[in-house]
PDB file of N, CA and C in Angstrom:
ATOM      1  N   MET A   1     -32.718 -81.276 175.872  1.00 57.00           N
ATOM      2  CA  MET A   1     -31.387 -80.771 176.138  1.00 57.00           C
ATOM      3  C   MET A   1     -31.012 -81.193 177.550  1.00 57.00           C
ATOM      4  N   LYS A   2     -29.818 -81.757 177.717  1.00 52.00           N
ATOM      5  CA  LYS A   2     -29.377 -82.228 179.019  1.00 52.00           C
ATOM      6  C   LYS A   2     -27.975 -81.696 179.306  1.00 52.00           C
ATOM      7  N   LEU A   3     -27.791 -81.116 180.470  1.00 50.00           N
ATOM      8  CA  LEU A   3     -26.497 -80.559 180.841  1.00 50.00           C
ATOM      9  C   LEU A   3     -25.862 -81.366 181.963  1.00 50.00           C
ATOM     10  N   SER A   4     -26.649 -81.737 182.936  1.00 53.00           N
ATOM     11  CA  SER A   4     -26.129 -82.467 184.080  1.00 53.00           C
ATOM     12  C   SER A   4     -27.164 -83.490 184.505  1.00 53.00           C
ATOM     13  N   PRO A   5     -26.795 -84.372 185.420  1.00 62.00           N
ATOM     14  CA  PRO A   5     -27.786 -85.339 185.895  1.00 62.00           C
ATOM     15  C   PRO A   5     -28.892 -84.692 186.714  1.00 62.00           C
ATOM     16  N   GLU A   6     -28.708 -83.427 187.060  1.00 87.00           N
ATOM     17  CA  GLU A   6     -29.688 -82.748 187.901  1.00 87.00           C
ATOM     18  C   GLU A   6     -31.027 -82.490 187.194  1.00 87.00           C
ATOM     19  N   TYR A   7     -30.998 -81.778 186.066  1.00 93.00           N
ATOM     20  CA  TYR A   7     -32.227 -81.352 185.399  1.00 93.00           C
ATOM     21  C   TYR A   7     -32.171 -81.643 183.902  1.00 93.00           C
ATOM     22  N   VAL A   8     -33.350 -81.815 183.333  1.00 95.00           N
ATOM     23  CA  VAL A   8     -33.520 -81.995 181.892  1.00 95.00           C
ATOM     24  C   VAL A   8     -34.449 -80.890 181.413  1.00 95.00           C
ATOM     25  N   LEU A   9     -34.173 -80.330 180.247  1.00 96.00           N
ATOM     26  CA  LEU A   9     -35.004 -79.276 179.666  1.00 96.00           C
ATOM     27  C   LEU A   9     -35.802 -79.847 178.503  1.00 96.00           C
ATOM     28  N   GLU A  10     -37.110 -79.648 178.539  1.00 97.00           N
ATOM     29  CA  GLU A  10     -37.984 -80.080 177.451  1.00 97.00           C
ATOM     30  C   GLU A  10     -38.733 -78.874 176.914  1.00 97.00           C
ATOM     31  N   LEU A  11     -38.719 -78.735 175.587  1.00 97.00           N
ATOM     32  CA  LEU A  11     -39.451 -77.648 174.925  1.00 97.00           C
ATOM     33  C   LEU A  11     -40.812 -78.160 174.485  1.00 97.00           C
ATOM     34  N   SER A  12     -41.837 -77.373 174.751  1.00 96.00           N
ATOM     35  CA  SER A  12     -43.155 -77.696 174.218  1.00 96.00           C
ATOM     36  C   SER A  12     -43.164 -77.397 172.725  1.00 96.00           C
ATOM     37  N   ALA A  13     -44.166 -77.900 172.031  1.00 96.00           N
ATOM     38  CA  ALA A  13     -44.310 -77.595 170.602  1.00 96.00           C
ATOM     39  C   ALA A  13     -44.448 -76.096 170.395  1.00 96.00           C
ATOM     40  N   GLU A  14     -45.139 -75.414 171.309  1.00 93.00           N
ATOM     41  CA  GLU A  14     -45.326 -73.974 171.196  1.00 93.00           C
ATOM     42  C   GLU A  14     -44.005 -73.224 171.389  1.00 93.00           C
ATOM     43  N   ALA A  15     -43.193 -73.664 172.350  1.00 95.00           N
ATOM     44  CA  ALA A  15     -41.892 -73.020 172.569  1.00 95.00           C
ATOM     45  C   ALA A  15     -40.991 -73.228 171.358  1.00 95.00           C
ATOM     46  N   TYR A  16     -41.036 -74.423 170.784  1.00 96.00           N
ATOM     47  CA  TYR A  16     -40.244 -74.682 169.580  1.00 96.00           C
ATOM     48  C   TYR A  16     -40.695 -73.757 168.443  1.00 96.00           C
ATOM     49  N   ASP A  17     -42.017 -73.646 168.255  1.00 95.00           N
ATOM     50  CA  ASP A  17     -42.544 -72.733 167.226  1.00 95.00           C
ATOM     51  C   ASP A  17     -42.143 -71.293 167.513  1.00 95.00           C
ATOM     52  N   ASP A  18     -42.173 -70.897 168.795  1.00 94.00           N
ATOM     53  CA  ASP A  18     -41.734 -69.544 169.160  1.00 94.00           C
ATOM     54  C   ASP A  18     -40.288 -69.319 168.727  1.00 94.00           C
ATOM     55  N   LEU A  19     -39.417 -70.293 168.994  1.00 95.00           N
ATOM     56  CA  LEU A  19     -38.010 -70.176 168.595  1.00 95.00           C
ATOM     57  C   LEU A  19     -37.863 -70.016 167.087  1.00 95.00           C
ATOM     58  N   VAL A  20     -38.578 -70.832 166.337  1.00 95.00           N
ATOM     59  CA  VAL A  20     -38.519 -70.757 164.873  1.00 95.00           C
ATOM     60  C   VAL A  20     -39.006 -69.393 164.398  1.00 95.00           C
ATOM     61  N   ASN A  21     -40.097 -68.904 164.970  1.00 94.00           N
ATOM     62  CA  ASN A  21     -40.630 -67.595 164.582  1.00 94.00           C
ATOM     63  C   ASN A  21     -39.667 -66.467 164.923  1.00 94.00           C
ATOM     64  N   ILE A  22     -39.031 -66.552 166.085  1.00 95.00           N
ATOM     65  CA  ILE A  22     -38.043 -65.539 166.478  1.00 95.00           C
ATOM     66  C   ILE A  22     -36.872 -65.548 165.505  1.00 95.00           C
ATOM     67  N   GLN A  23     -36.387 -66.732 165.180  1.00 93.00           N
ATOM     68  CA  GLN A  23     -35.260 -66.848 164.248  1.00 93.00           C
ATOM     69  C   GLN A  23     -35.625 -66.312 162.866  1.00 93.00           C
ATOM     70  N   ASN A  24     -36.792 -66.687 162.367  1.00 94.00           N
ATOM     71  CA  ASN A  24     -37.220 -66.218 161.043  1.00 94.00           C
ATOM     72  C   ASN A  24     -37.370 -64.706 161.005  1.00 94.00           C
ATOM     73  N   TYR A  25     -38.000 -64.140 162.033  1.00 94.00           N
ATOM     74  CA  TYR A  25     -38.195 -62.695 162.088  1.00 94.00           C
ATOM     75  C   TYR A  25     -36.850 -61.976 162.158  1.00 94.00           C
ATOM     76  N   THR A  26     -35.983 -62.442 163.068  1.00 93.00           N
ATOM     77  CA  THR A  26     -34.689 -61.783 163.262  1.00 93.00           C
ATOM     78  C   THR A  26     -33.836 -61.862 162.001  1.00 93.00           C
ATOM     79  N   PHE A  27     -33.805 -63.016 161.379  1.00 93.00           N
ATOM     80  CA  PHE A  27     -33.020 -63.178 160.155  1.00 93.00           C
ATOM     81  C   PHE A  27     -33.567 -62.286 159.042  1.00 93.00           C
ATOM     82  N   GLY A  28     -34.891 -62.280 158.880  1.00 94.00           N
ATOM     83  CA  GLY A  28     -35.510 -61.488 157.822  1.00 94.00           C
ATOM     84  C   GLY A  28     -35.363 -59.998 158.003  1.00 94.00           C
ATOM     85  N   LYS A  29     -35.443 -59.537 159.245  1.00 93.00           N
ATOM     86  CA  LYS A  29     -35.401 -58.096 159.500  1.00 93.00           C
ATOM     87  C   LYS A  29     -33.978 -57.565 159.711  1.00 93.00           C
ATOM     88  N   TYR A  30     -33.114 -58.359 160.362  1.00 93.00           N
ATOM     89  CA  TYR A  30     -31.807 -57.844 160.761  1.00 93.00           C
ATOM     90  C   TYR A  30     -30.609 -58.557 160.139  1.00 93.00           C
ATOM     91  N   GLY A  31     -30.849 -59.671 159.472  1.00 93.00           N
ATOM     92  CA  GLY A  31     -29.756 -60.373 158.803  1.00 93.00           C
ATOM     93  C   GLY A  31     -29.142 -61.496 159.622  1.00 93.00           C
ATOM     94  N   GLU A  32     -28.218 -62.188 158.963  1.00 92.00           N
ATOM     95  CA  GLU A  32     -27.642 -63.396 159.547  1.00 92.00           C
ATOM     96  C   GLU A  32     -26.829 -63.139 160.811  1.00 92.00           C
ATOM     97  N   GLY A  33     -26.053 -62.069 160.839  1.00 92.00           N
ATOM     98  CA  GLY A  33     -25.225 -61.792 162.009  1.00 92.00           C
ATOM     99  C   GLY A  33     -26.055 -61.605 163.265  1.00 92.00           C
ATOM    100  N   GLN A  34     -27.090 -60.791 163.154  1.00 90.00           N
ATOM    101  CA  GLN A  34     -27.963 -60.550 164.309  1.00 90.00           C
ATOM    102  C   GLN A  34     -28.727 -61.814 164.672  1.00 90.00           C
ATOM    103  N   TRP A  35     -29.134 -62.563 163.667  1.00 90.00           N
ATOM    104  CA  TRP A  35     -29.837 -63.829 163.894  1.00 90.00           C
ATOM    105  C   TRP A  35     -28.958 -64.784 164.705  1.00 90.00           C
ATOM    106  N   GLN A  36     -27.690 -64.903 164.345  1.00 93.00           N
ATOM    107  CA  GLN A  36     -26.783 -65.792 165.068  1.00 93.00           C
ATOM    108  C   GLN A  36     -26.543 -65.304 166.498  1.00 93.00           C
ATOM    109  N   GLU A  37     -26.367 -63.999 166.660  1.00 92.00           N
ATOM    110  CA  GLU A  37     -26.140 -63.435 167.993  1.00 92.00           C
ATOM    111  C   GLU A  37     -27.351 -63.650 168.901  1.00 92.00           C
ATOM    112  N   TYR A  38     -28.539 -63.382 168.364  1.00 91.00           N
ATOM    113  CA  TYR A  38     -29.748 -63.517 169.168  1.00 91.00           C
ATOM    114  C   TYR A  38     -30.014 -64.979 169.499  1.00 91.00           C
ATOM    115  N   GLY A  39     -29.797 -65.851 168.502  1.00 91.00           N
ATOM    116  CA  GLY A  39     -29.965 -67.282 168.741  1.00 91.00           C
ATOM    117  C   GLY A  39     -29.013 -67.783 169.819  1.00 91.00           C
ATOM    118  N   SER A  40     -27.798 -67.282 169.809  1.00 94.00           N
ATOM    119  CA  SER A  40     -26.816 -67.646 170.826  1.00 94.00           C
ATOM    120  C   SER A  40     -27.283 -67.204 172.216  1.00 94.00           C
ATOM    121  N   ASP A  41     -27.860 -66.009 172.298  1.00 95.00           N
ATOM    122  CA  ASP A  41     -28.364 -65.524 173.587  1.00 95.00           C
ATOM    123  C   ASP A  41     -29.530 -66.380 174.087  1.00 95.00           C
ATOM    124  N   LEU A  42     -30.396 -66.813 173.191  1.00 96.00           N
ATOM    125  CA  LEU A  42     -31.497 -67.690 173.594  1.00 96.00           C
ATOM    126  C   LEU A  42     -30.957 -69.040 174.065  1.00 96.00           C
ATOM    127  N   ASP A  43     -29.946 -69.553 173.379  1.00 95.00           N
ATOM    128  CA  ASP A  43     -29.298 -70.795 173.823  1.00 95.00           C
ATOM    129  C   ASP A  43     -28.709 -70.626 175.225  1.00 95.00           C
ATOM    130  N   LYS A  44     -28.073 -69.483 175.470  1.00 96.00           N
ATOM    131  CA  LYS A  44     -27.498 -69.210 176.791  1.00 96.00           C
ATOM    132  C   LYS A  44     -28.587 -69.156 177.859  1.00 96.00           C
ATOM    133  N   GLY A  45     -29.749 -68.623 177.489  1.00 96.00           N
ATOM    134  CA  GLY A  45     -30.874 -68.587 178.428  1.00 96.00           C
ATOM    135  C   GLY A  45     -31.322 -69.996 178.802  1.00 96.00           C
ATOM    136  N   MET A  46     -31.375 -70.884 177.816  1.00 96.00           N
ATOM    137  CA  MET A  46     -31.763 -72.264 178.109  1.00 96.00           C
ATOM    138  C   MET A  46     -30.710 -72.960 178.967  1.00 96.00           C
ATOM    139  N   LEU A  47     -29.442 -72.674 178.702  1.00 95.00           N
ATOM    140  CA  LEU A  47     -28.373 -73.244 179.539  1.00 95.00           C
ATOM    141  C   LEU A  47     -28.450 -72.704 180.965  1.00 95.00           C
ATOM    142  N   GLN A  48     -28.811 -71.431 181.107  1.00 95.00           N
ATOM    143  CA  GLN A  48     -28.972 -70.862 182.444  1.00 95.00           C
ATOM    144  C   GLN A  48     -30.071 -71.596 183.203  1.00 95.00           C
ATOM    145  N   LEU A  49     -31.164 -71.918 182.505  1.00 96.00           N
ATOM    146  CA  LEU A  49     -32.242 -72.661 183.165  1.00 96.00           C
ATOM    147  C   LEU A  49     -31.740 -74.012 183.664  1.00 96.00           C
ATOM    148  N   LEU A  50     -30.919 -74.673 182.861  1.00 94.00           N
ATOM    149  CA  LEU A  50     -30.390 -75.970 183.272  1.00 94.00           C
ATOM    150  C   LEU A  50     -29.443 -75.854 184.464  1.00 94.00           C
ATOM    151  N   LYS A  51     -28.622 -74.814 184.463  1.00 93.00           N
ATOM    152  CA  LYS A  51     -27.663 -74.637 185.552  1.00 93.00           C
ATOM    153  C   LYS A  51     -28.310 -74.080 186.819  1.00 93.00           C
ATOM    154  N   HIS A  52     -29.289 -73.189 186.628  1.00 94.00           N
ATOM    155  CA  HIS A  52     -29.931 -72.494 187.752  1.00 94.00           C
ATOM    156  C   HIS A  52     -31.449 -72.467 187.507  1.00 94.00           C
ATOM    157  N   PRO A  53     -32.115 -73.593 187.682  1.00 94.00           N
ATOM    158  CA  PRO A  53     -33.540 -73.680 187.325  1.00 94.00           C
ATOM    159  C   PRO A  53     -34.452 -72.683 188.041  1.00 94.00           C
ATOM    160  N   PHE A  54     -34.042 -72.245 189.200  1.00 93.00           N
ATOM    161  CA  PHE A  54     -34.900 -71.336 189.962  1.00 93.00           C
ATOM    162  C   PHE A  54     -34.460 -69.880 189.832  1.00 93.00           C
ATOM    163  N   SER A  55     -33.740 -69.564 188.747  1.00 93.00           N
ATOM    164  CA  SER A  55     -33.265 -68.194 188.536  1.00 93.00           C
ATOM    165  C   SER A  55     -34.335 -67.289 187.942  1.00 93.00           C
ATOM    166  N   GLY A  56     -35.446 -67.862 187.512  1.00 95.00           N
ATOM    167  CA  GLY A  56     -36.544 -67.063 186.977  1.00 95.00           C
ATOM    168  C   GLY A  56     -37.319 -66.388 188.099  1.00 95.00           C
ATOM    169  N   HIS A  57     -38.390 -65.727 187.729  1.00 94.00           N
ATOM    170  CA  HIS A  57     -39.205 -65.045 188.723  1.00 94.00           C
ATOM    171  C   HIS A  57     -40.685 -65.258 188.402  1.00 94.00           C
ATOM    172  N   LEU A  58     -41.507 -64.983 189.387  1.00 94.00           N
ATOM    173  CA  LEU A  58     -42.954 -65.077 189.219  1.00 94.00           C
ATOM    174  C   LEU A  58     -43.462 -63.813 188.551  1.00 94.00           C
ATOM    175  N   ARG A  59     -44.560 -63.953 187.823  1.00 90.00           N
ATOM    176  CA  ARG A  59     -45.206 -62.794 187.192  1.00 90.00           C
ATOM    177  C   ARG A  59     -46.695 -62.889 187.464  1.00 90.00           C
ATOM    178  N   PRO A  60     -47.348 -61.760 187.629  1.00 90.00           N
ATOM    179  CA  PRO A  60     -48.790 -61.804 187.886  1.00 90.00           C
ATOM    180  C   PRO A  60     -49.610 -62.183 186.648  1.00 90.00           C
ATOM    181  N   ASP A  61     -48.997 -62.120 185.473  1.00 88.00           N
ATOM    182  CA  ASP A  61     -49.753 -62.396 184.241  1.00 88.00           C
ATOM    183  C   ASP A  61     -49.523 -63.803 183.685  1.00 88.00           C
ATOM    184  N   ILE A  62     -48.920 -64.684 184.493  1.00 88.00           N
ATOM    185  CA  ILE A  62     -48.832 -66.101 184.139  1.00 88.00           C
ATOM    186  C   ILE A  62     -49.319 -66.904 185.342  1.00 88.00           C
ATOM    187  N   PRO A  63     -49.830 -68.103 185.115  1.00 87.00           N
ATOM    188  CA  PRO A  63     -50.405 -68.880 186.224  1.00 87.00           C
ATOM    189  C   PRO A  63     -49.381 -69.261 187.298  1.00 87.00           C
ATOM    190  N   ASP A  64     -49.902 -69.560 188.465  1.00 88.00           N
ATOM    191  CA  ASP A  64     -49.067 -70.048 189.558  1.00 88.00           C
ATOM    192  C   ASP A  64     -48.326 -71.302 189.108  1.00 88.00           C
ATOM    193  N   GLY A  65     -47.132 -71.454 189.616  1.00 92.00           N
ATOM    194  CA  GLY A  65     -46.340 -72.626 189.283  1.00 92.00           C
ATOM    195  C   GLY A  65     -45.411 -72.423 188.104  1.00 92.00           C
ATOM    196  N   TYR A  66     -45.553 -71.299 187.420  1.00 94.00           N
ATOM    197  CA  TYR A  66     -44.705 -70.987 186.273  1.00 94.00           C
ATOM    198  C   TYR A  66     -43.756 -69.859 186.653  1.00 94.00           C
ATOM    199  N   GLN A  67     -42.589 -69.862 186.030  1.00 96.00           N
ATOM    200  CA  GLN A  67     -41.600 -68.811 186.237  1.00 96.00           C
ATOM    201  C   GLN A  67     -41.243 -68.199 184.891  1.00 96.00           C
ATOM    202  N   ALA A  68     -40.630 -67.037 184.942  1.00 95.00           N
ATOM    203  CA  ALA A  68     -40.243 -66.324 183.725  1.00 95.00           C
ATOM    204  C   ALA A  68     -38.777 -65.919 183.828  1.00 95.00           C
ATOM    205  N   LEU A  69     -38.065 -66.093 182.717  1.00 97.00           N
ATOM    206  CA  LEU A  69     -36.663 -65.690 182.637  1.00 97.00           C
ATOM    207  C   LEU A  69     -36.507 -64.786 181.423  1.00 97.00           C
ATOM    208  N   ALA A  70     -36.081 -63.548 181.653  1.00 95.00           N
ATOM    209  CA  ALA A  70     -35.894 -62.594 180.557  1.00 95.00           C
ATOM    210  C   ALA A  70     -34.583 -62.880 179.837  1.00 95.00           C
ATOM    211  N   VAL A  71     -34.663 -62.882 178.508  1.00 95.00           N
ATOM    212  CA  VAL A  71     -33.485 -63.021 177.650  1.00 95.00           C
ATOM    213  C   VAL A  71     -33.629 -61.960 176.566  1.00 95.00           C
ATOM    214  N   ARG A  72     -32.890 -60.885 176.724  1.00 93.00           N
ATOM    215  CA  ARG A  72     -32.972 -59.740 175.823  1.00 93.00           C
ATOM    216  C   ARG A  72     -34.417 -59.281 175.715  1.00 93.00           C
ATOM    217  N   GLU A  73     -34.991 -59.299 174.518  1.00 91.00           N
ATOM    218  CA  GLU A  73     -36.354 -58.790 174.320  1.00 91.00           C
ATOM    219  C   GLU A  73     -37.429 -59.863 174.523  1.00 91.00           C
ATOM    220  N   HIS A  74     -37.025 -61.064 174.910  1.00 94.00           N
ATOM    221  CA  HIS A  74     -37.982 -62.158 175.069  1.00 94.00           C
ATOM    222  C   HIS A  74     -37.991 -62.682 176.499  1.00 94.00           C
ATOM    223  N   VAL A  75     -39.041 -63.417 176.805  1.00 96.00           N
ATOM    224  CA  VAL A  75     -39.195 -64.004 178.133  1.00 96.00           C
ATOM    225  C   VAL A  75     -39.508 -65.484 177.962  1.00 96.00           C
ATOM    226  N   MET A  76     -38.714 -66.314 178.615  1.00 96.00           N
ATOM    227  CA  MET A  76     -38.947 -67.754 178.603  1.00 96.00           C
ATOM    228  C   MET A  76     -39.859 -68.091 179.774  1.00 96.00           C
ATOM    229  N   ILE A  77     -40.963 -68.751 179.472  1.00 95.00           N
ATOM    230  CA  ILE A  77     -41.917 -69.146 180.503  1.00 95.00           C
ATOM    231  C   ILE A  77     -41.795 -70.651 180.694  1.00 95.00           C
ATOM    232  N   TYR A  78     -41.607 -71.058 181.939  1.00 97.00           N
ATOM    233  CA  TYR A  78     -41.356 -72.468 182.202  1.00 97.00           C
ATOM    234  C   TYR A  78     -41.910 -72.887 183.561  1.00 97.00           C
ATOM    235  N   ARG A  79     -41.998 -74.186 183.729  1.00 96.00           N
ATOM    236  CA  ARG A  79     -42.365 -74.761 185.018  1.00 96.00           C
ATOM    237  C   ARG A  79     -41.408 -75.918 185.299  1.00 96.00           C
ATOM    238  N   ILE A  80     -41.271 -76.263 186.549  1.00 97.00           N
ATOM    239  CA  ILE A  80     -40.384 -77.344 186.949  1.00 97.00           C
ATOM    240  C   ILE A  80     -41.222 -78.416 187.638  1.00 97.00           C
ATOM    241  N   GLU A  81     -41.075 -79.643 187.166  1.00 96.00           N
ATOM    242  CA  GLU A  81     -41.711 -80.788 187.810  1.00 96.00           C
ATOM    243  C   GLU A  81     -40.647 -81.847 187.993  1.00 96.00           C
ATOM    244  N   ASN A  82     -40.454 -82.236 189.233  1.00 93.00           N
ATOM    245  CA  ASN A  82     -39.392 -83.171 189.589  1.00 93.00           C
ATOM    246  C   ASN A  82     -38.070 -82.609 189.085  1.00 93.00           C
ATOM    247  N   LYS A  83     -37.388 -83.268 188.206  1.00 94.00           N
ATOM    248  CA  LYS A  83     -36.105 -82.786 187.689  1.00 94.00           C
ATOM    249  C   LYS A  83     -36.204 -82.391 186.218  1.00 94.00           C
ATOM    250  N   THR A  84     -37.430 -82.065 185.770  1.00 97.00           N
ATOM    251  CA  THR A  84     -37.638 -81.649 184.382  1.00 97.00           C
ATOM    252  C   THR A  84     -38.103 -80.205 184.343  1.00 97.00           C
ATOM    253  N   ILE A  85     -37.441 -79.421 183.503  1.00 97.00           N
ATOM    254  CA  ILE A  85     -37.813 -78.028 183.258  1.00 97.00           C
ATOM    255  C   ILE A  85     -38.595 -78.023 181.951  1.00 97.00           C
ATOM    256  N   TYR A  86     -39.864 -77.663 182.016  1.00 98.00           N
ATOM    257  CA  TYR A  86     -40.715 -77.604 180.830  1.00 98.00           C
ATOM    258  C   TYR A  86     -40.762 -76.153 180.348  1.00 98.00           C
ATOM    259  N   LEU A  87     -40.081 -75.890 179.242  1.00 97.00           N
ATOM    260  CA  LEU A  87     -40.114 -74.561 178.628  1.00 97.00           C
ATOM    261  C   LEU A  87     -41.348 -74.519 177.744  1.00 97.00           C
ATOM    262  N   VAL A  88     -42.350 -73.739 178.165  1.00 94.00           N
ATOM    263  CA  VAL A  88     -43.645 -73.797 177.481  1.00 94.00           C
ATOM    264  C   VAL A  88     -43.847 -72.694 176.443  1.00 94.00           C
ATOM    265  N   ARG A  89     -43.233 -71.530 176.652  1.00 93.00           N
ATOM    266  CA  ARG A  89     -43.351 -70.447 175.670  1.00 93.00           C
ATOM    267  C   ARG A  89     -42.105 -69.572 175.726  1.00 93.00           C
ATOM    268  N   ILE A  90     -41.829 -68.895 174.602  1.00 95.00           N
ATOM    269  CA  ILE A  90     -40.799 -67.860 174.530  1.00 95.00           C
ATOM    270  C   ILE A  90     -41.468 -66.673 173.857  1.00 95.00           C
ATOM    271  N   LEU A  91     -41.831 -65.678 174.653  1.00 92.00           N
ATOM    272  CA  LEU A  91     -42.661 -64.573 174.176  1.00 92.00           C
ATOM    273  C   LEU A  91     -41.892 -63.257 174.196  1.00 92.00           C
ATOM    274  N   HIS A  92     -42.229 -62.399 173.250  1.00 87.00           N
ATOM    275  CA  HIS A  92     -41.651 -61.056 173.246  1.00 87.00           C
ATOM    276  C   HIS A  92     -42.173 -60.312 174.468  1.00 87.00           C
ATOM    277  N   SER A  93     -41.319 -59.520 175.073  1.00 84.00           N
ATOM    278  CA  SER A  93     -41.675 -58.850 176.325  1.00 84.00           C
ATOM    279  C   SER A  93     -42.857 -57.889 176.195  1.00 84.00           C
ATOM    280  N   LYS A  94     -43.174 -57.447 174.982  1.00 80.00           N
ATOM    281  CA  LYS A  94     -44.284 -56.516 174.786  1.00 80.00           C
ATOM    282  C   LYS A  94     -45.618 -57.220 174.528  1.00 80.00           C
ATOM    283  N   MET A  95     -45.606 -58.545 174.448  1.00 76.00           N
ATOM    284  CA  MET A  95     -46.845 -59.289 174.191  1.00 76.00           C
ATOM    285  C   MET A  95     -47.735 -59.309 175.432  1.00 76.00           C
ATOM    286  N   ASN A  96     -48.998 -59.578 175.195  1.00 72.00           N
ATOM    287  CA  ASN A  96     -49.960 -59.807 176.264  1.00 72.00           C
ATOM    288  C   ASN A  96     -49.750 -61.249 176.733  1.00 72.00           C
ATOM    289  N   PHE A  97     -49.080 -61.423 177.847  1.00 71.00           N
ATOM    290  CA  PHE A  97     -48.718 -62.758 178.304  1.00 71.00           C
ATOM    291  C   PHE A  97     -49.927 -63.605 178.626  1.00 71.00           C
ATOM    292  N   THR A  98     -50.912 -63.015 179.284  1.00 73.00           N
ATOM    293  CA  THR A  98     -52.088 -63.783 179.648  1.00 73.00           C
ATOM    294  C   THR A  98     -52.729 -64.382 178.408  1.00 73.00           C
ATOM    295  N   PHE A  99     -52.950 -63.572 177.380  1.00 70.00           N
ATOM    296  CA  PHE A  99     -53.568 -64.066 176.148  1.00 70.00           C
ATOM    297  C   PHE A  99     -52.682 -65.094 175.456  1.00 70.00           C
ATOM    298  N   GLN A 100     -51.418 -64.772 175.252  1.00 71.00           N
ATOM    299  CA  GLN A 100     -50.506 -65.666 174.535  1.00 71.00           C
ATOM    300  C   GLN A 100     -50.290 -66.978 175.283  1.00 71.00           C
ATOM    301  N   PHE A 101     -50.160 -66.886 176.586  1.00 64.00           N
ATOM    302  CA  PHE A 101     -49.910 -68.074 177.369  1.00 64.00           C
ATOM    303  C   PHE A 101     -51.111 -69.010 177.325  1.00 64.00           C
ATOM    304  N   LEU A 102     -52.288 -68.470 177.502  1.00 66.00           N
ATOM    305  CA  LEU A 102     -53.485 -69.310 177.471  1.00 66.00           C
ATOM    306  C   LEU A 102     -53.740 -69.889 176.092  1.00 66.00           C
ATOM    307  N   LYS A 103     -53.389 -69.127 175.059  1.00 64.00           N
ATOM    308  CA  LYS A 103     -53.565 -69.594 173.681  1.00 64.00           C
ATOM    309  C   LYS A 103     -52.683 -70.808 173.407  1.00 64.00           C
ATOM    310  N   GLY A 104     -51.469 -70.806 173.954  1.00 51.00           N
ATOM    311  CA  GLY A 104     -50.529 -71.888 173.656  1.00 51.00           C
ATOM    312  C   GLY A 104     -50.150 -72.702 174.860  1.00 51.00           C
ATOM    313  N   LYS A 105     -51.009 -72.712 175.902  1.00 50.00           N
ATOM    314  CA  LYS A 105     -50.655 -73.379 177.146  1.00 50.00           C
ATOM    315  C   LYS A 105     -50.394 -74.853 176.931  1.00 50.00           C
ATOM    316  N   SER A 106     -49.341 -75.326 177.591  1.00 46.00           N
ATOM    317  CA  SER A 106     -48.965 -76.742 177.527  1.00 46.00           C
ATOM    318  C   SER A 106     -49.170 -77.400 178.864  1.00 46.00           C
TER     319      SER A 106
END
């Protein structure tokens, strides 16, 4: 995903799978309307990263060099190298980040 010449956003395979799982769960449990609304909010979160890459924050339960951006009930975990934002995971806020992050680390 590219918004400006400044930064490029790349999703890891794990982040892509996280998105698919979030969409499937939301659609199955809450229906199409909620699925579309939540998906739109996640899209807005990715656009925020492109516009303001350093808007996330550090967390003690993810490794140094990574930032976290909360989007509703989920947290986008990413790192920035040069002008590329690597979105590595999208985890529910109640998950054990250390375990989940290490399991799917990119």
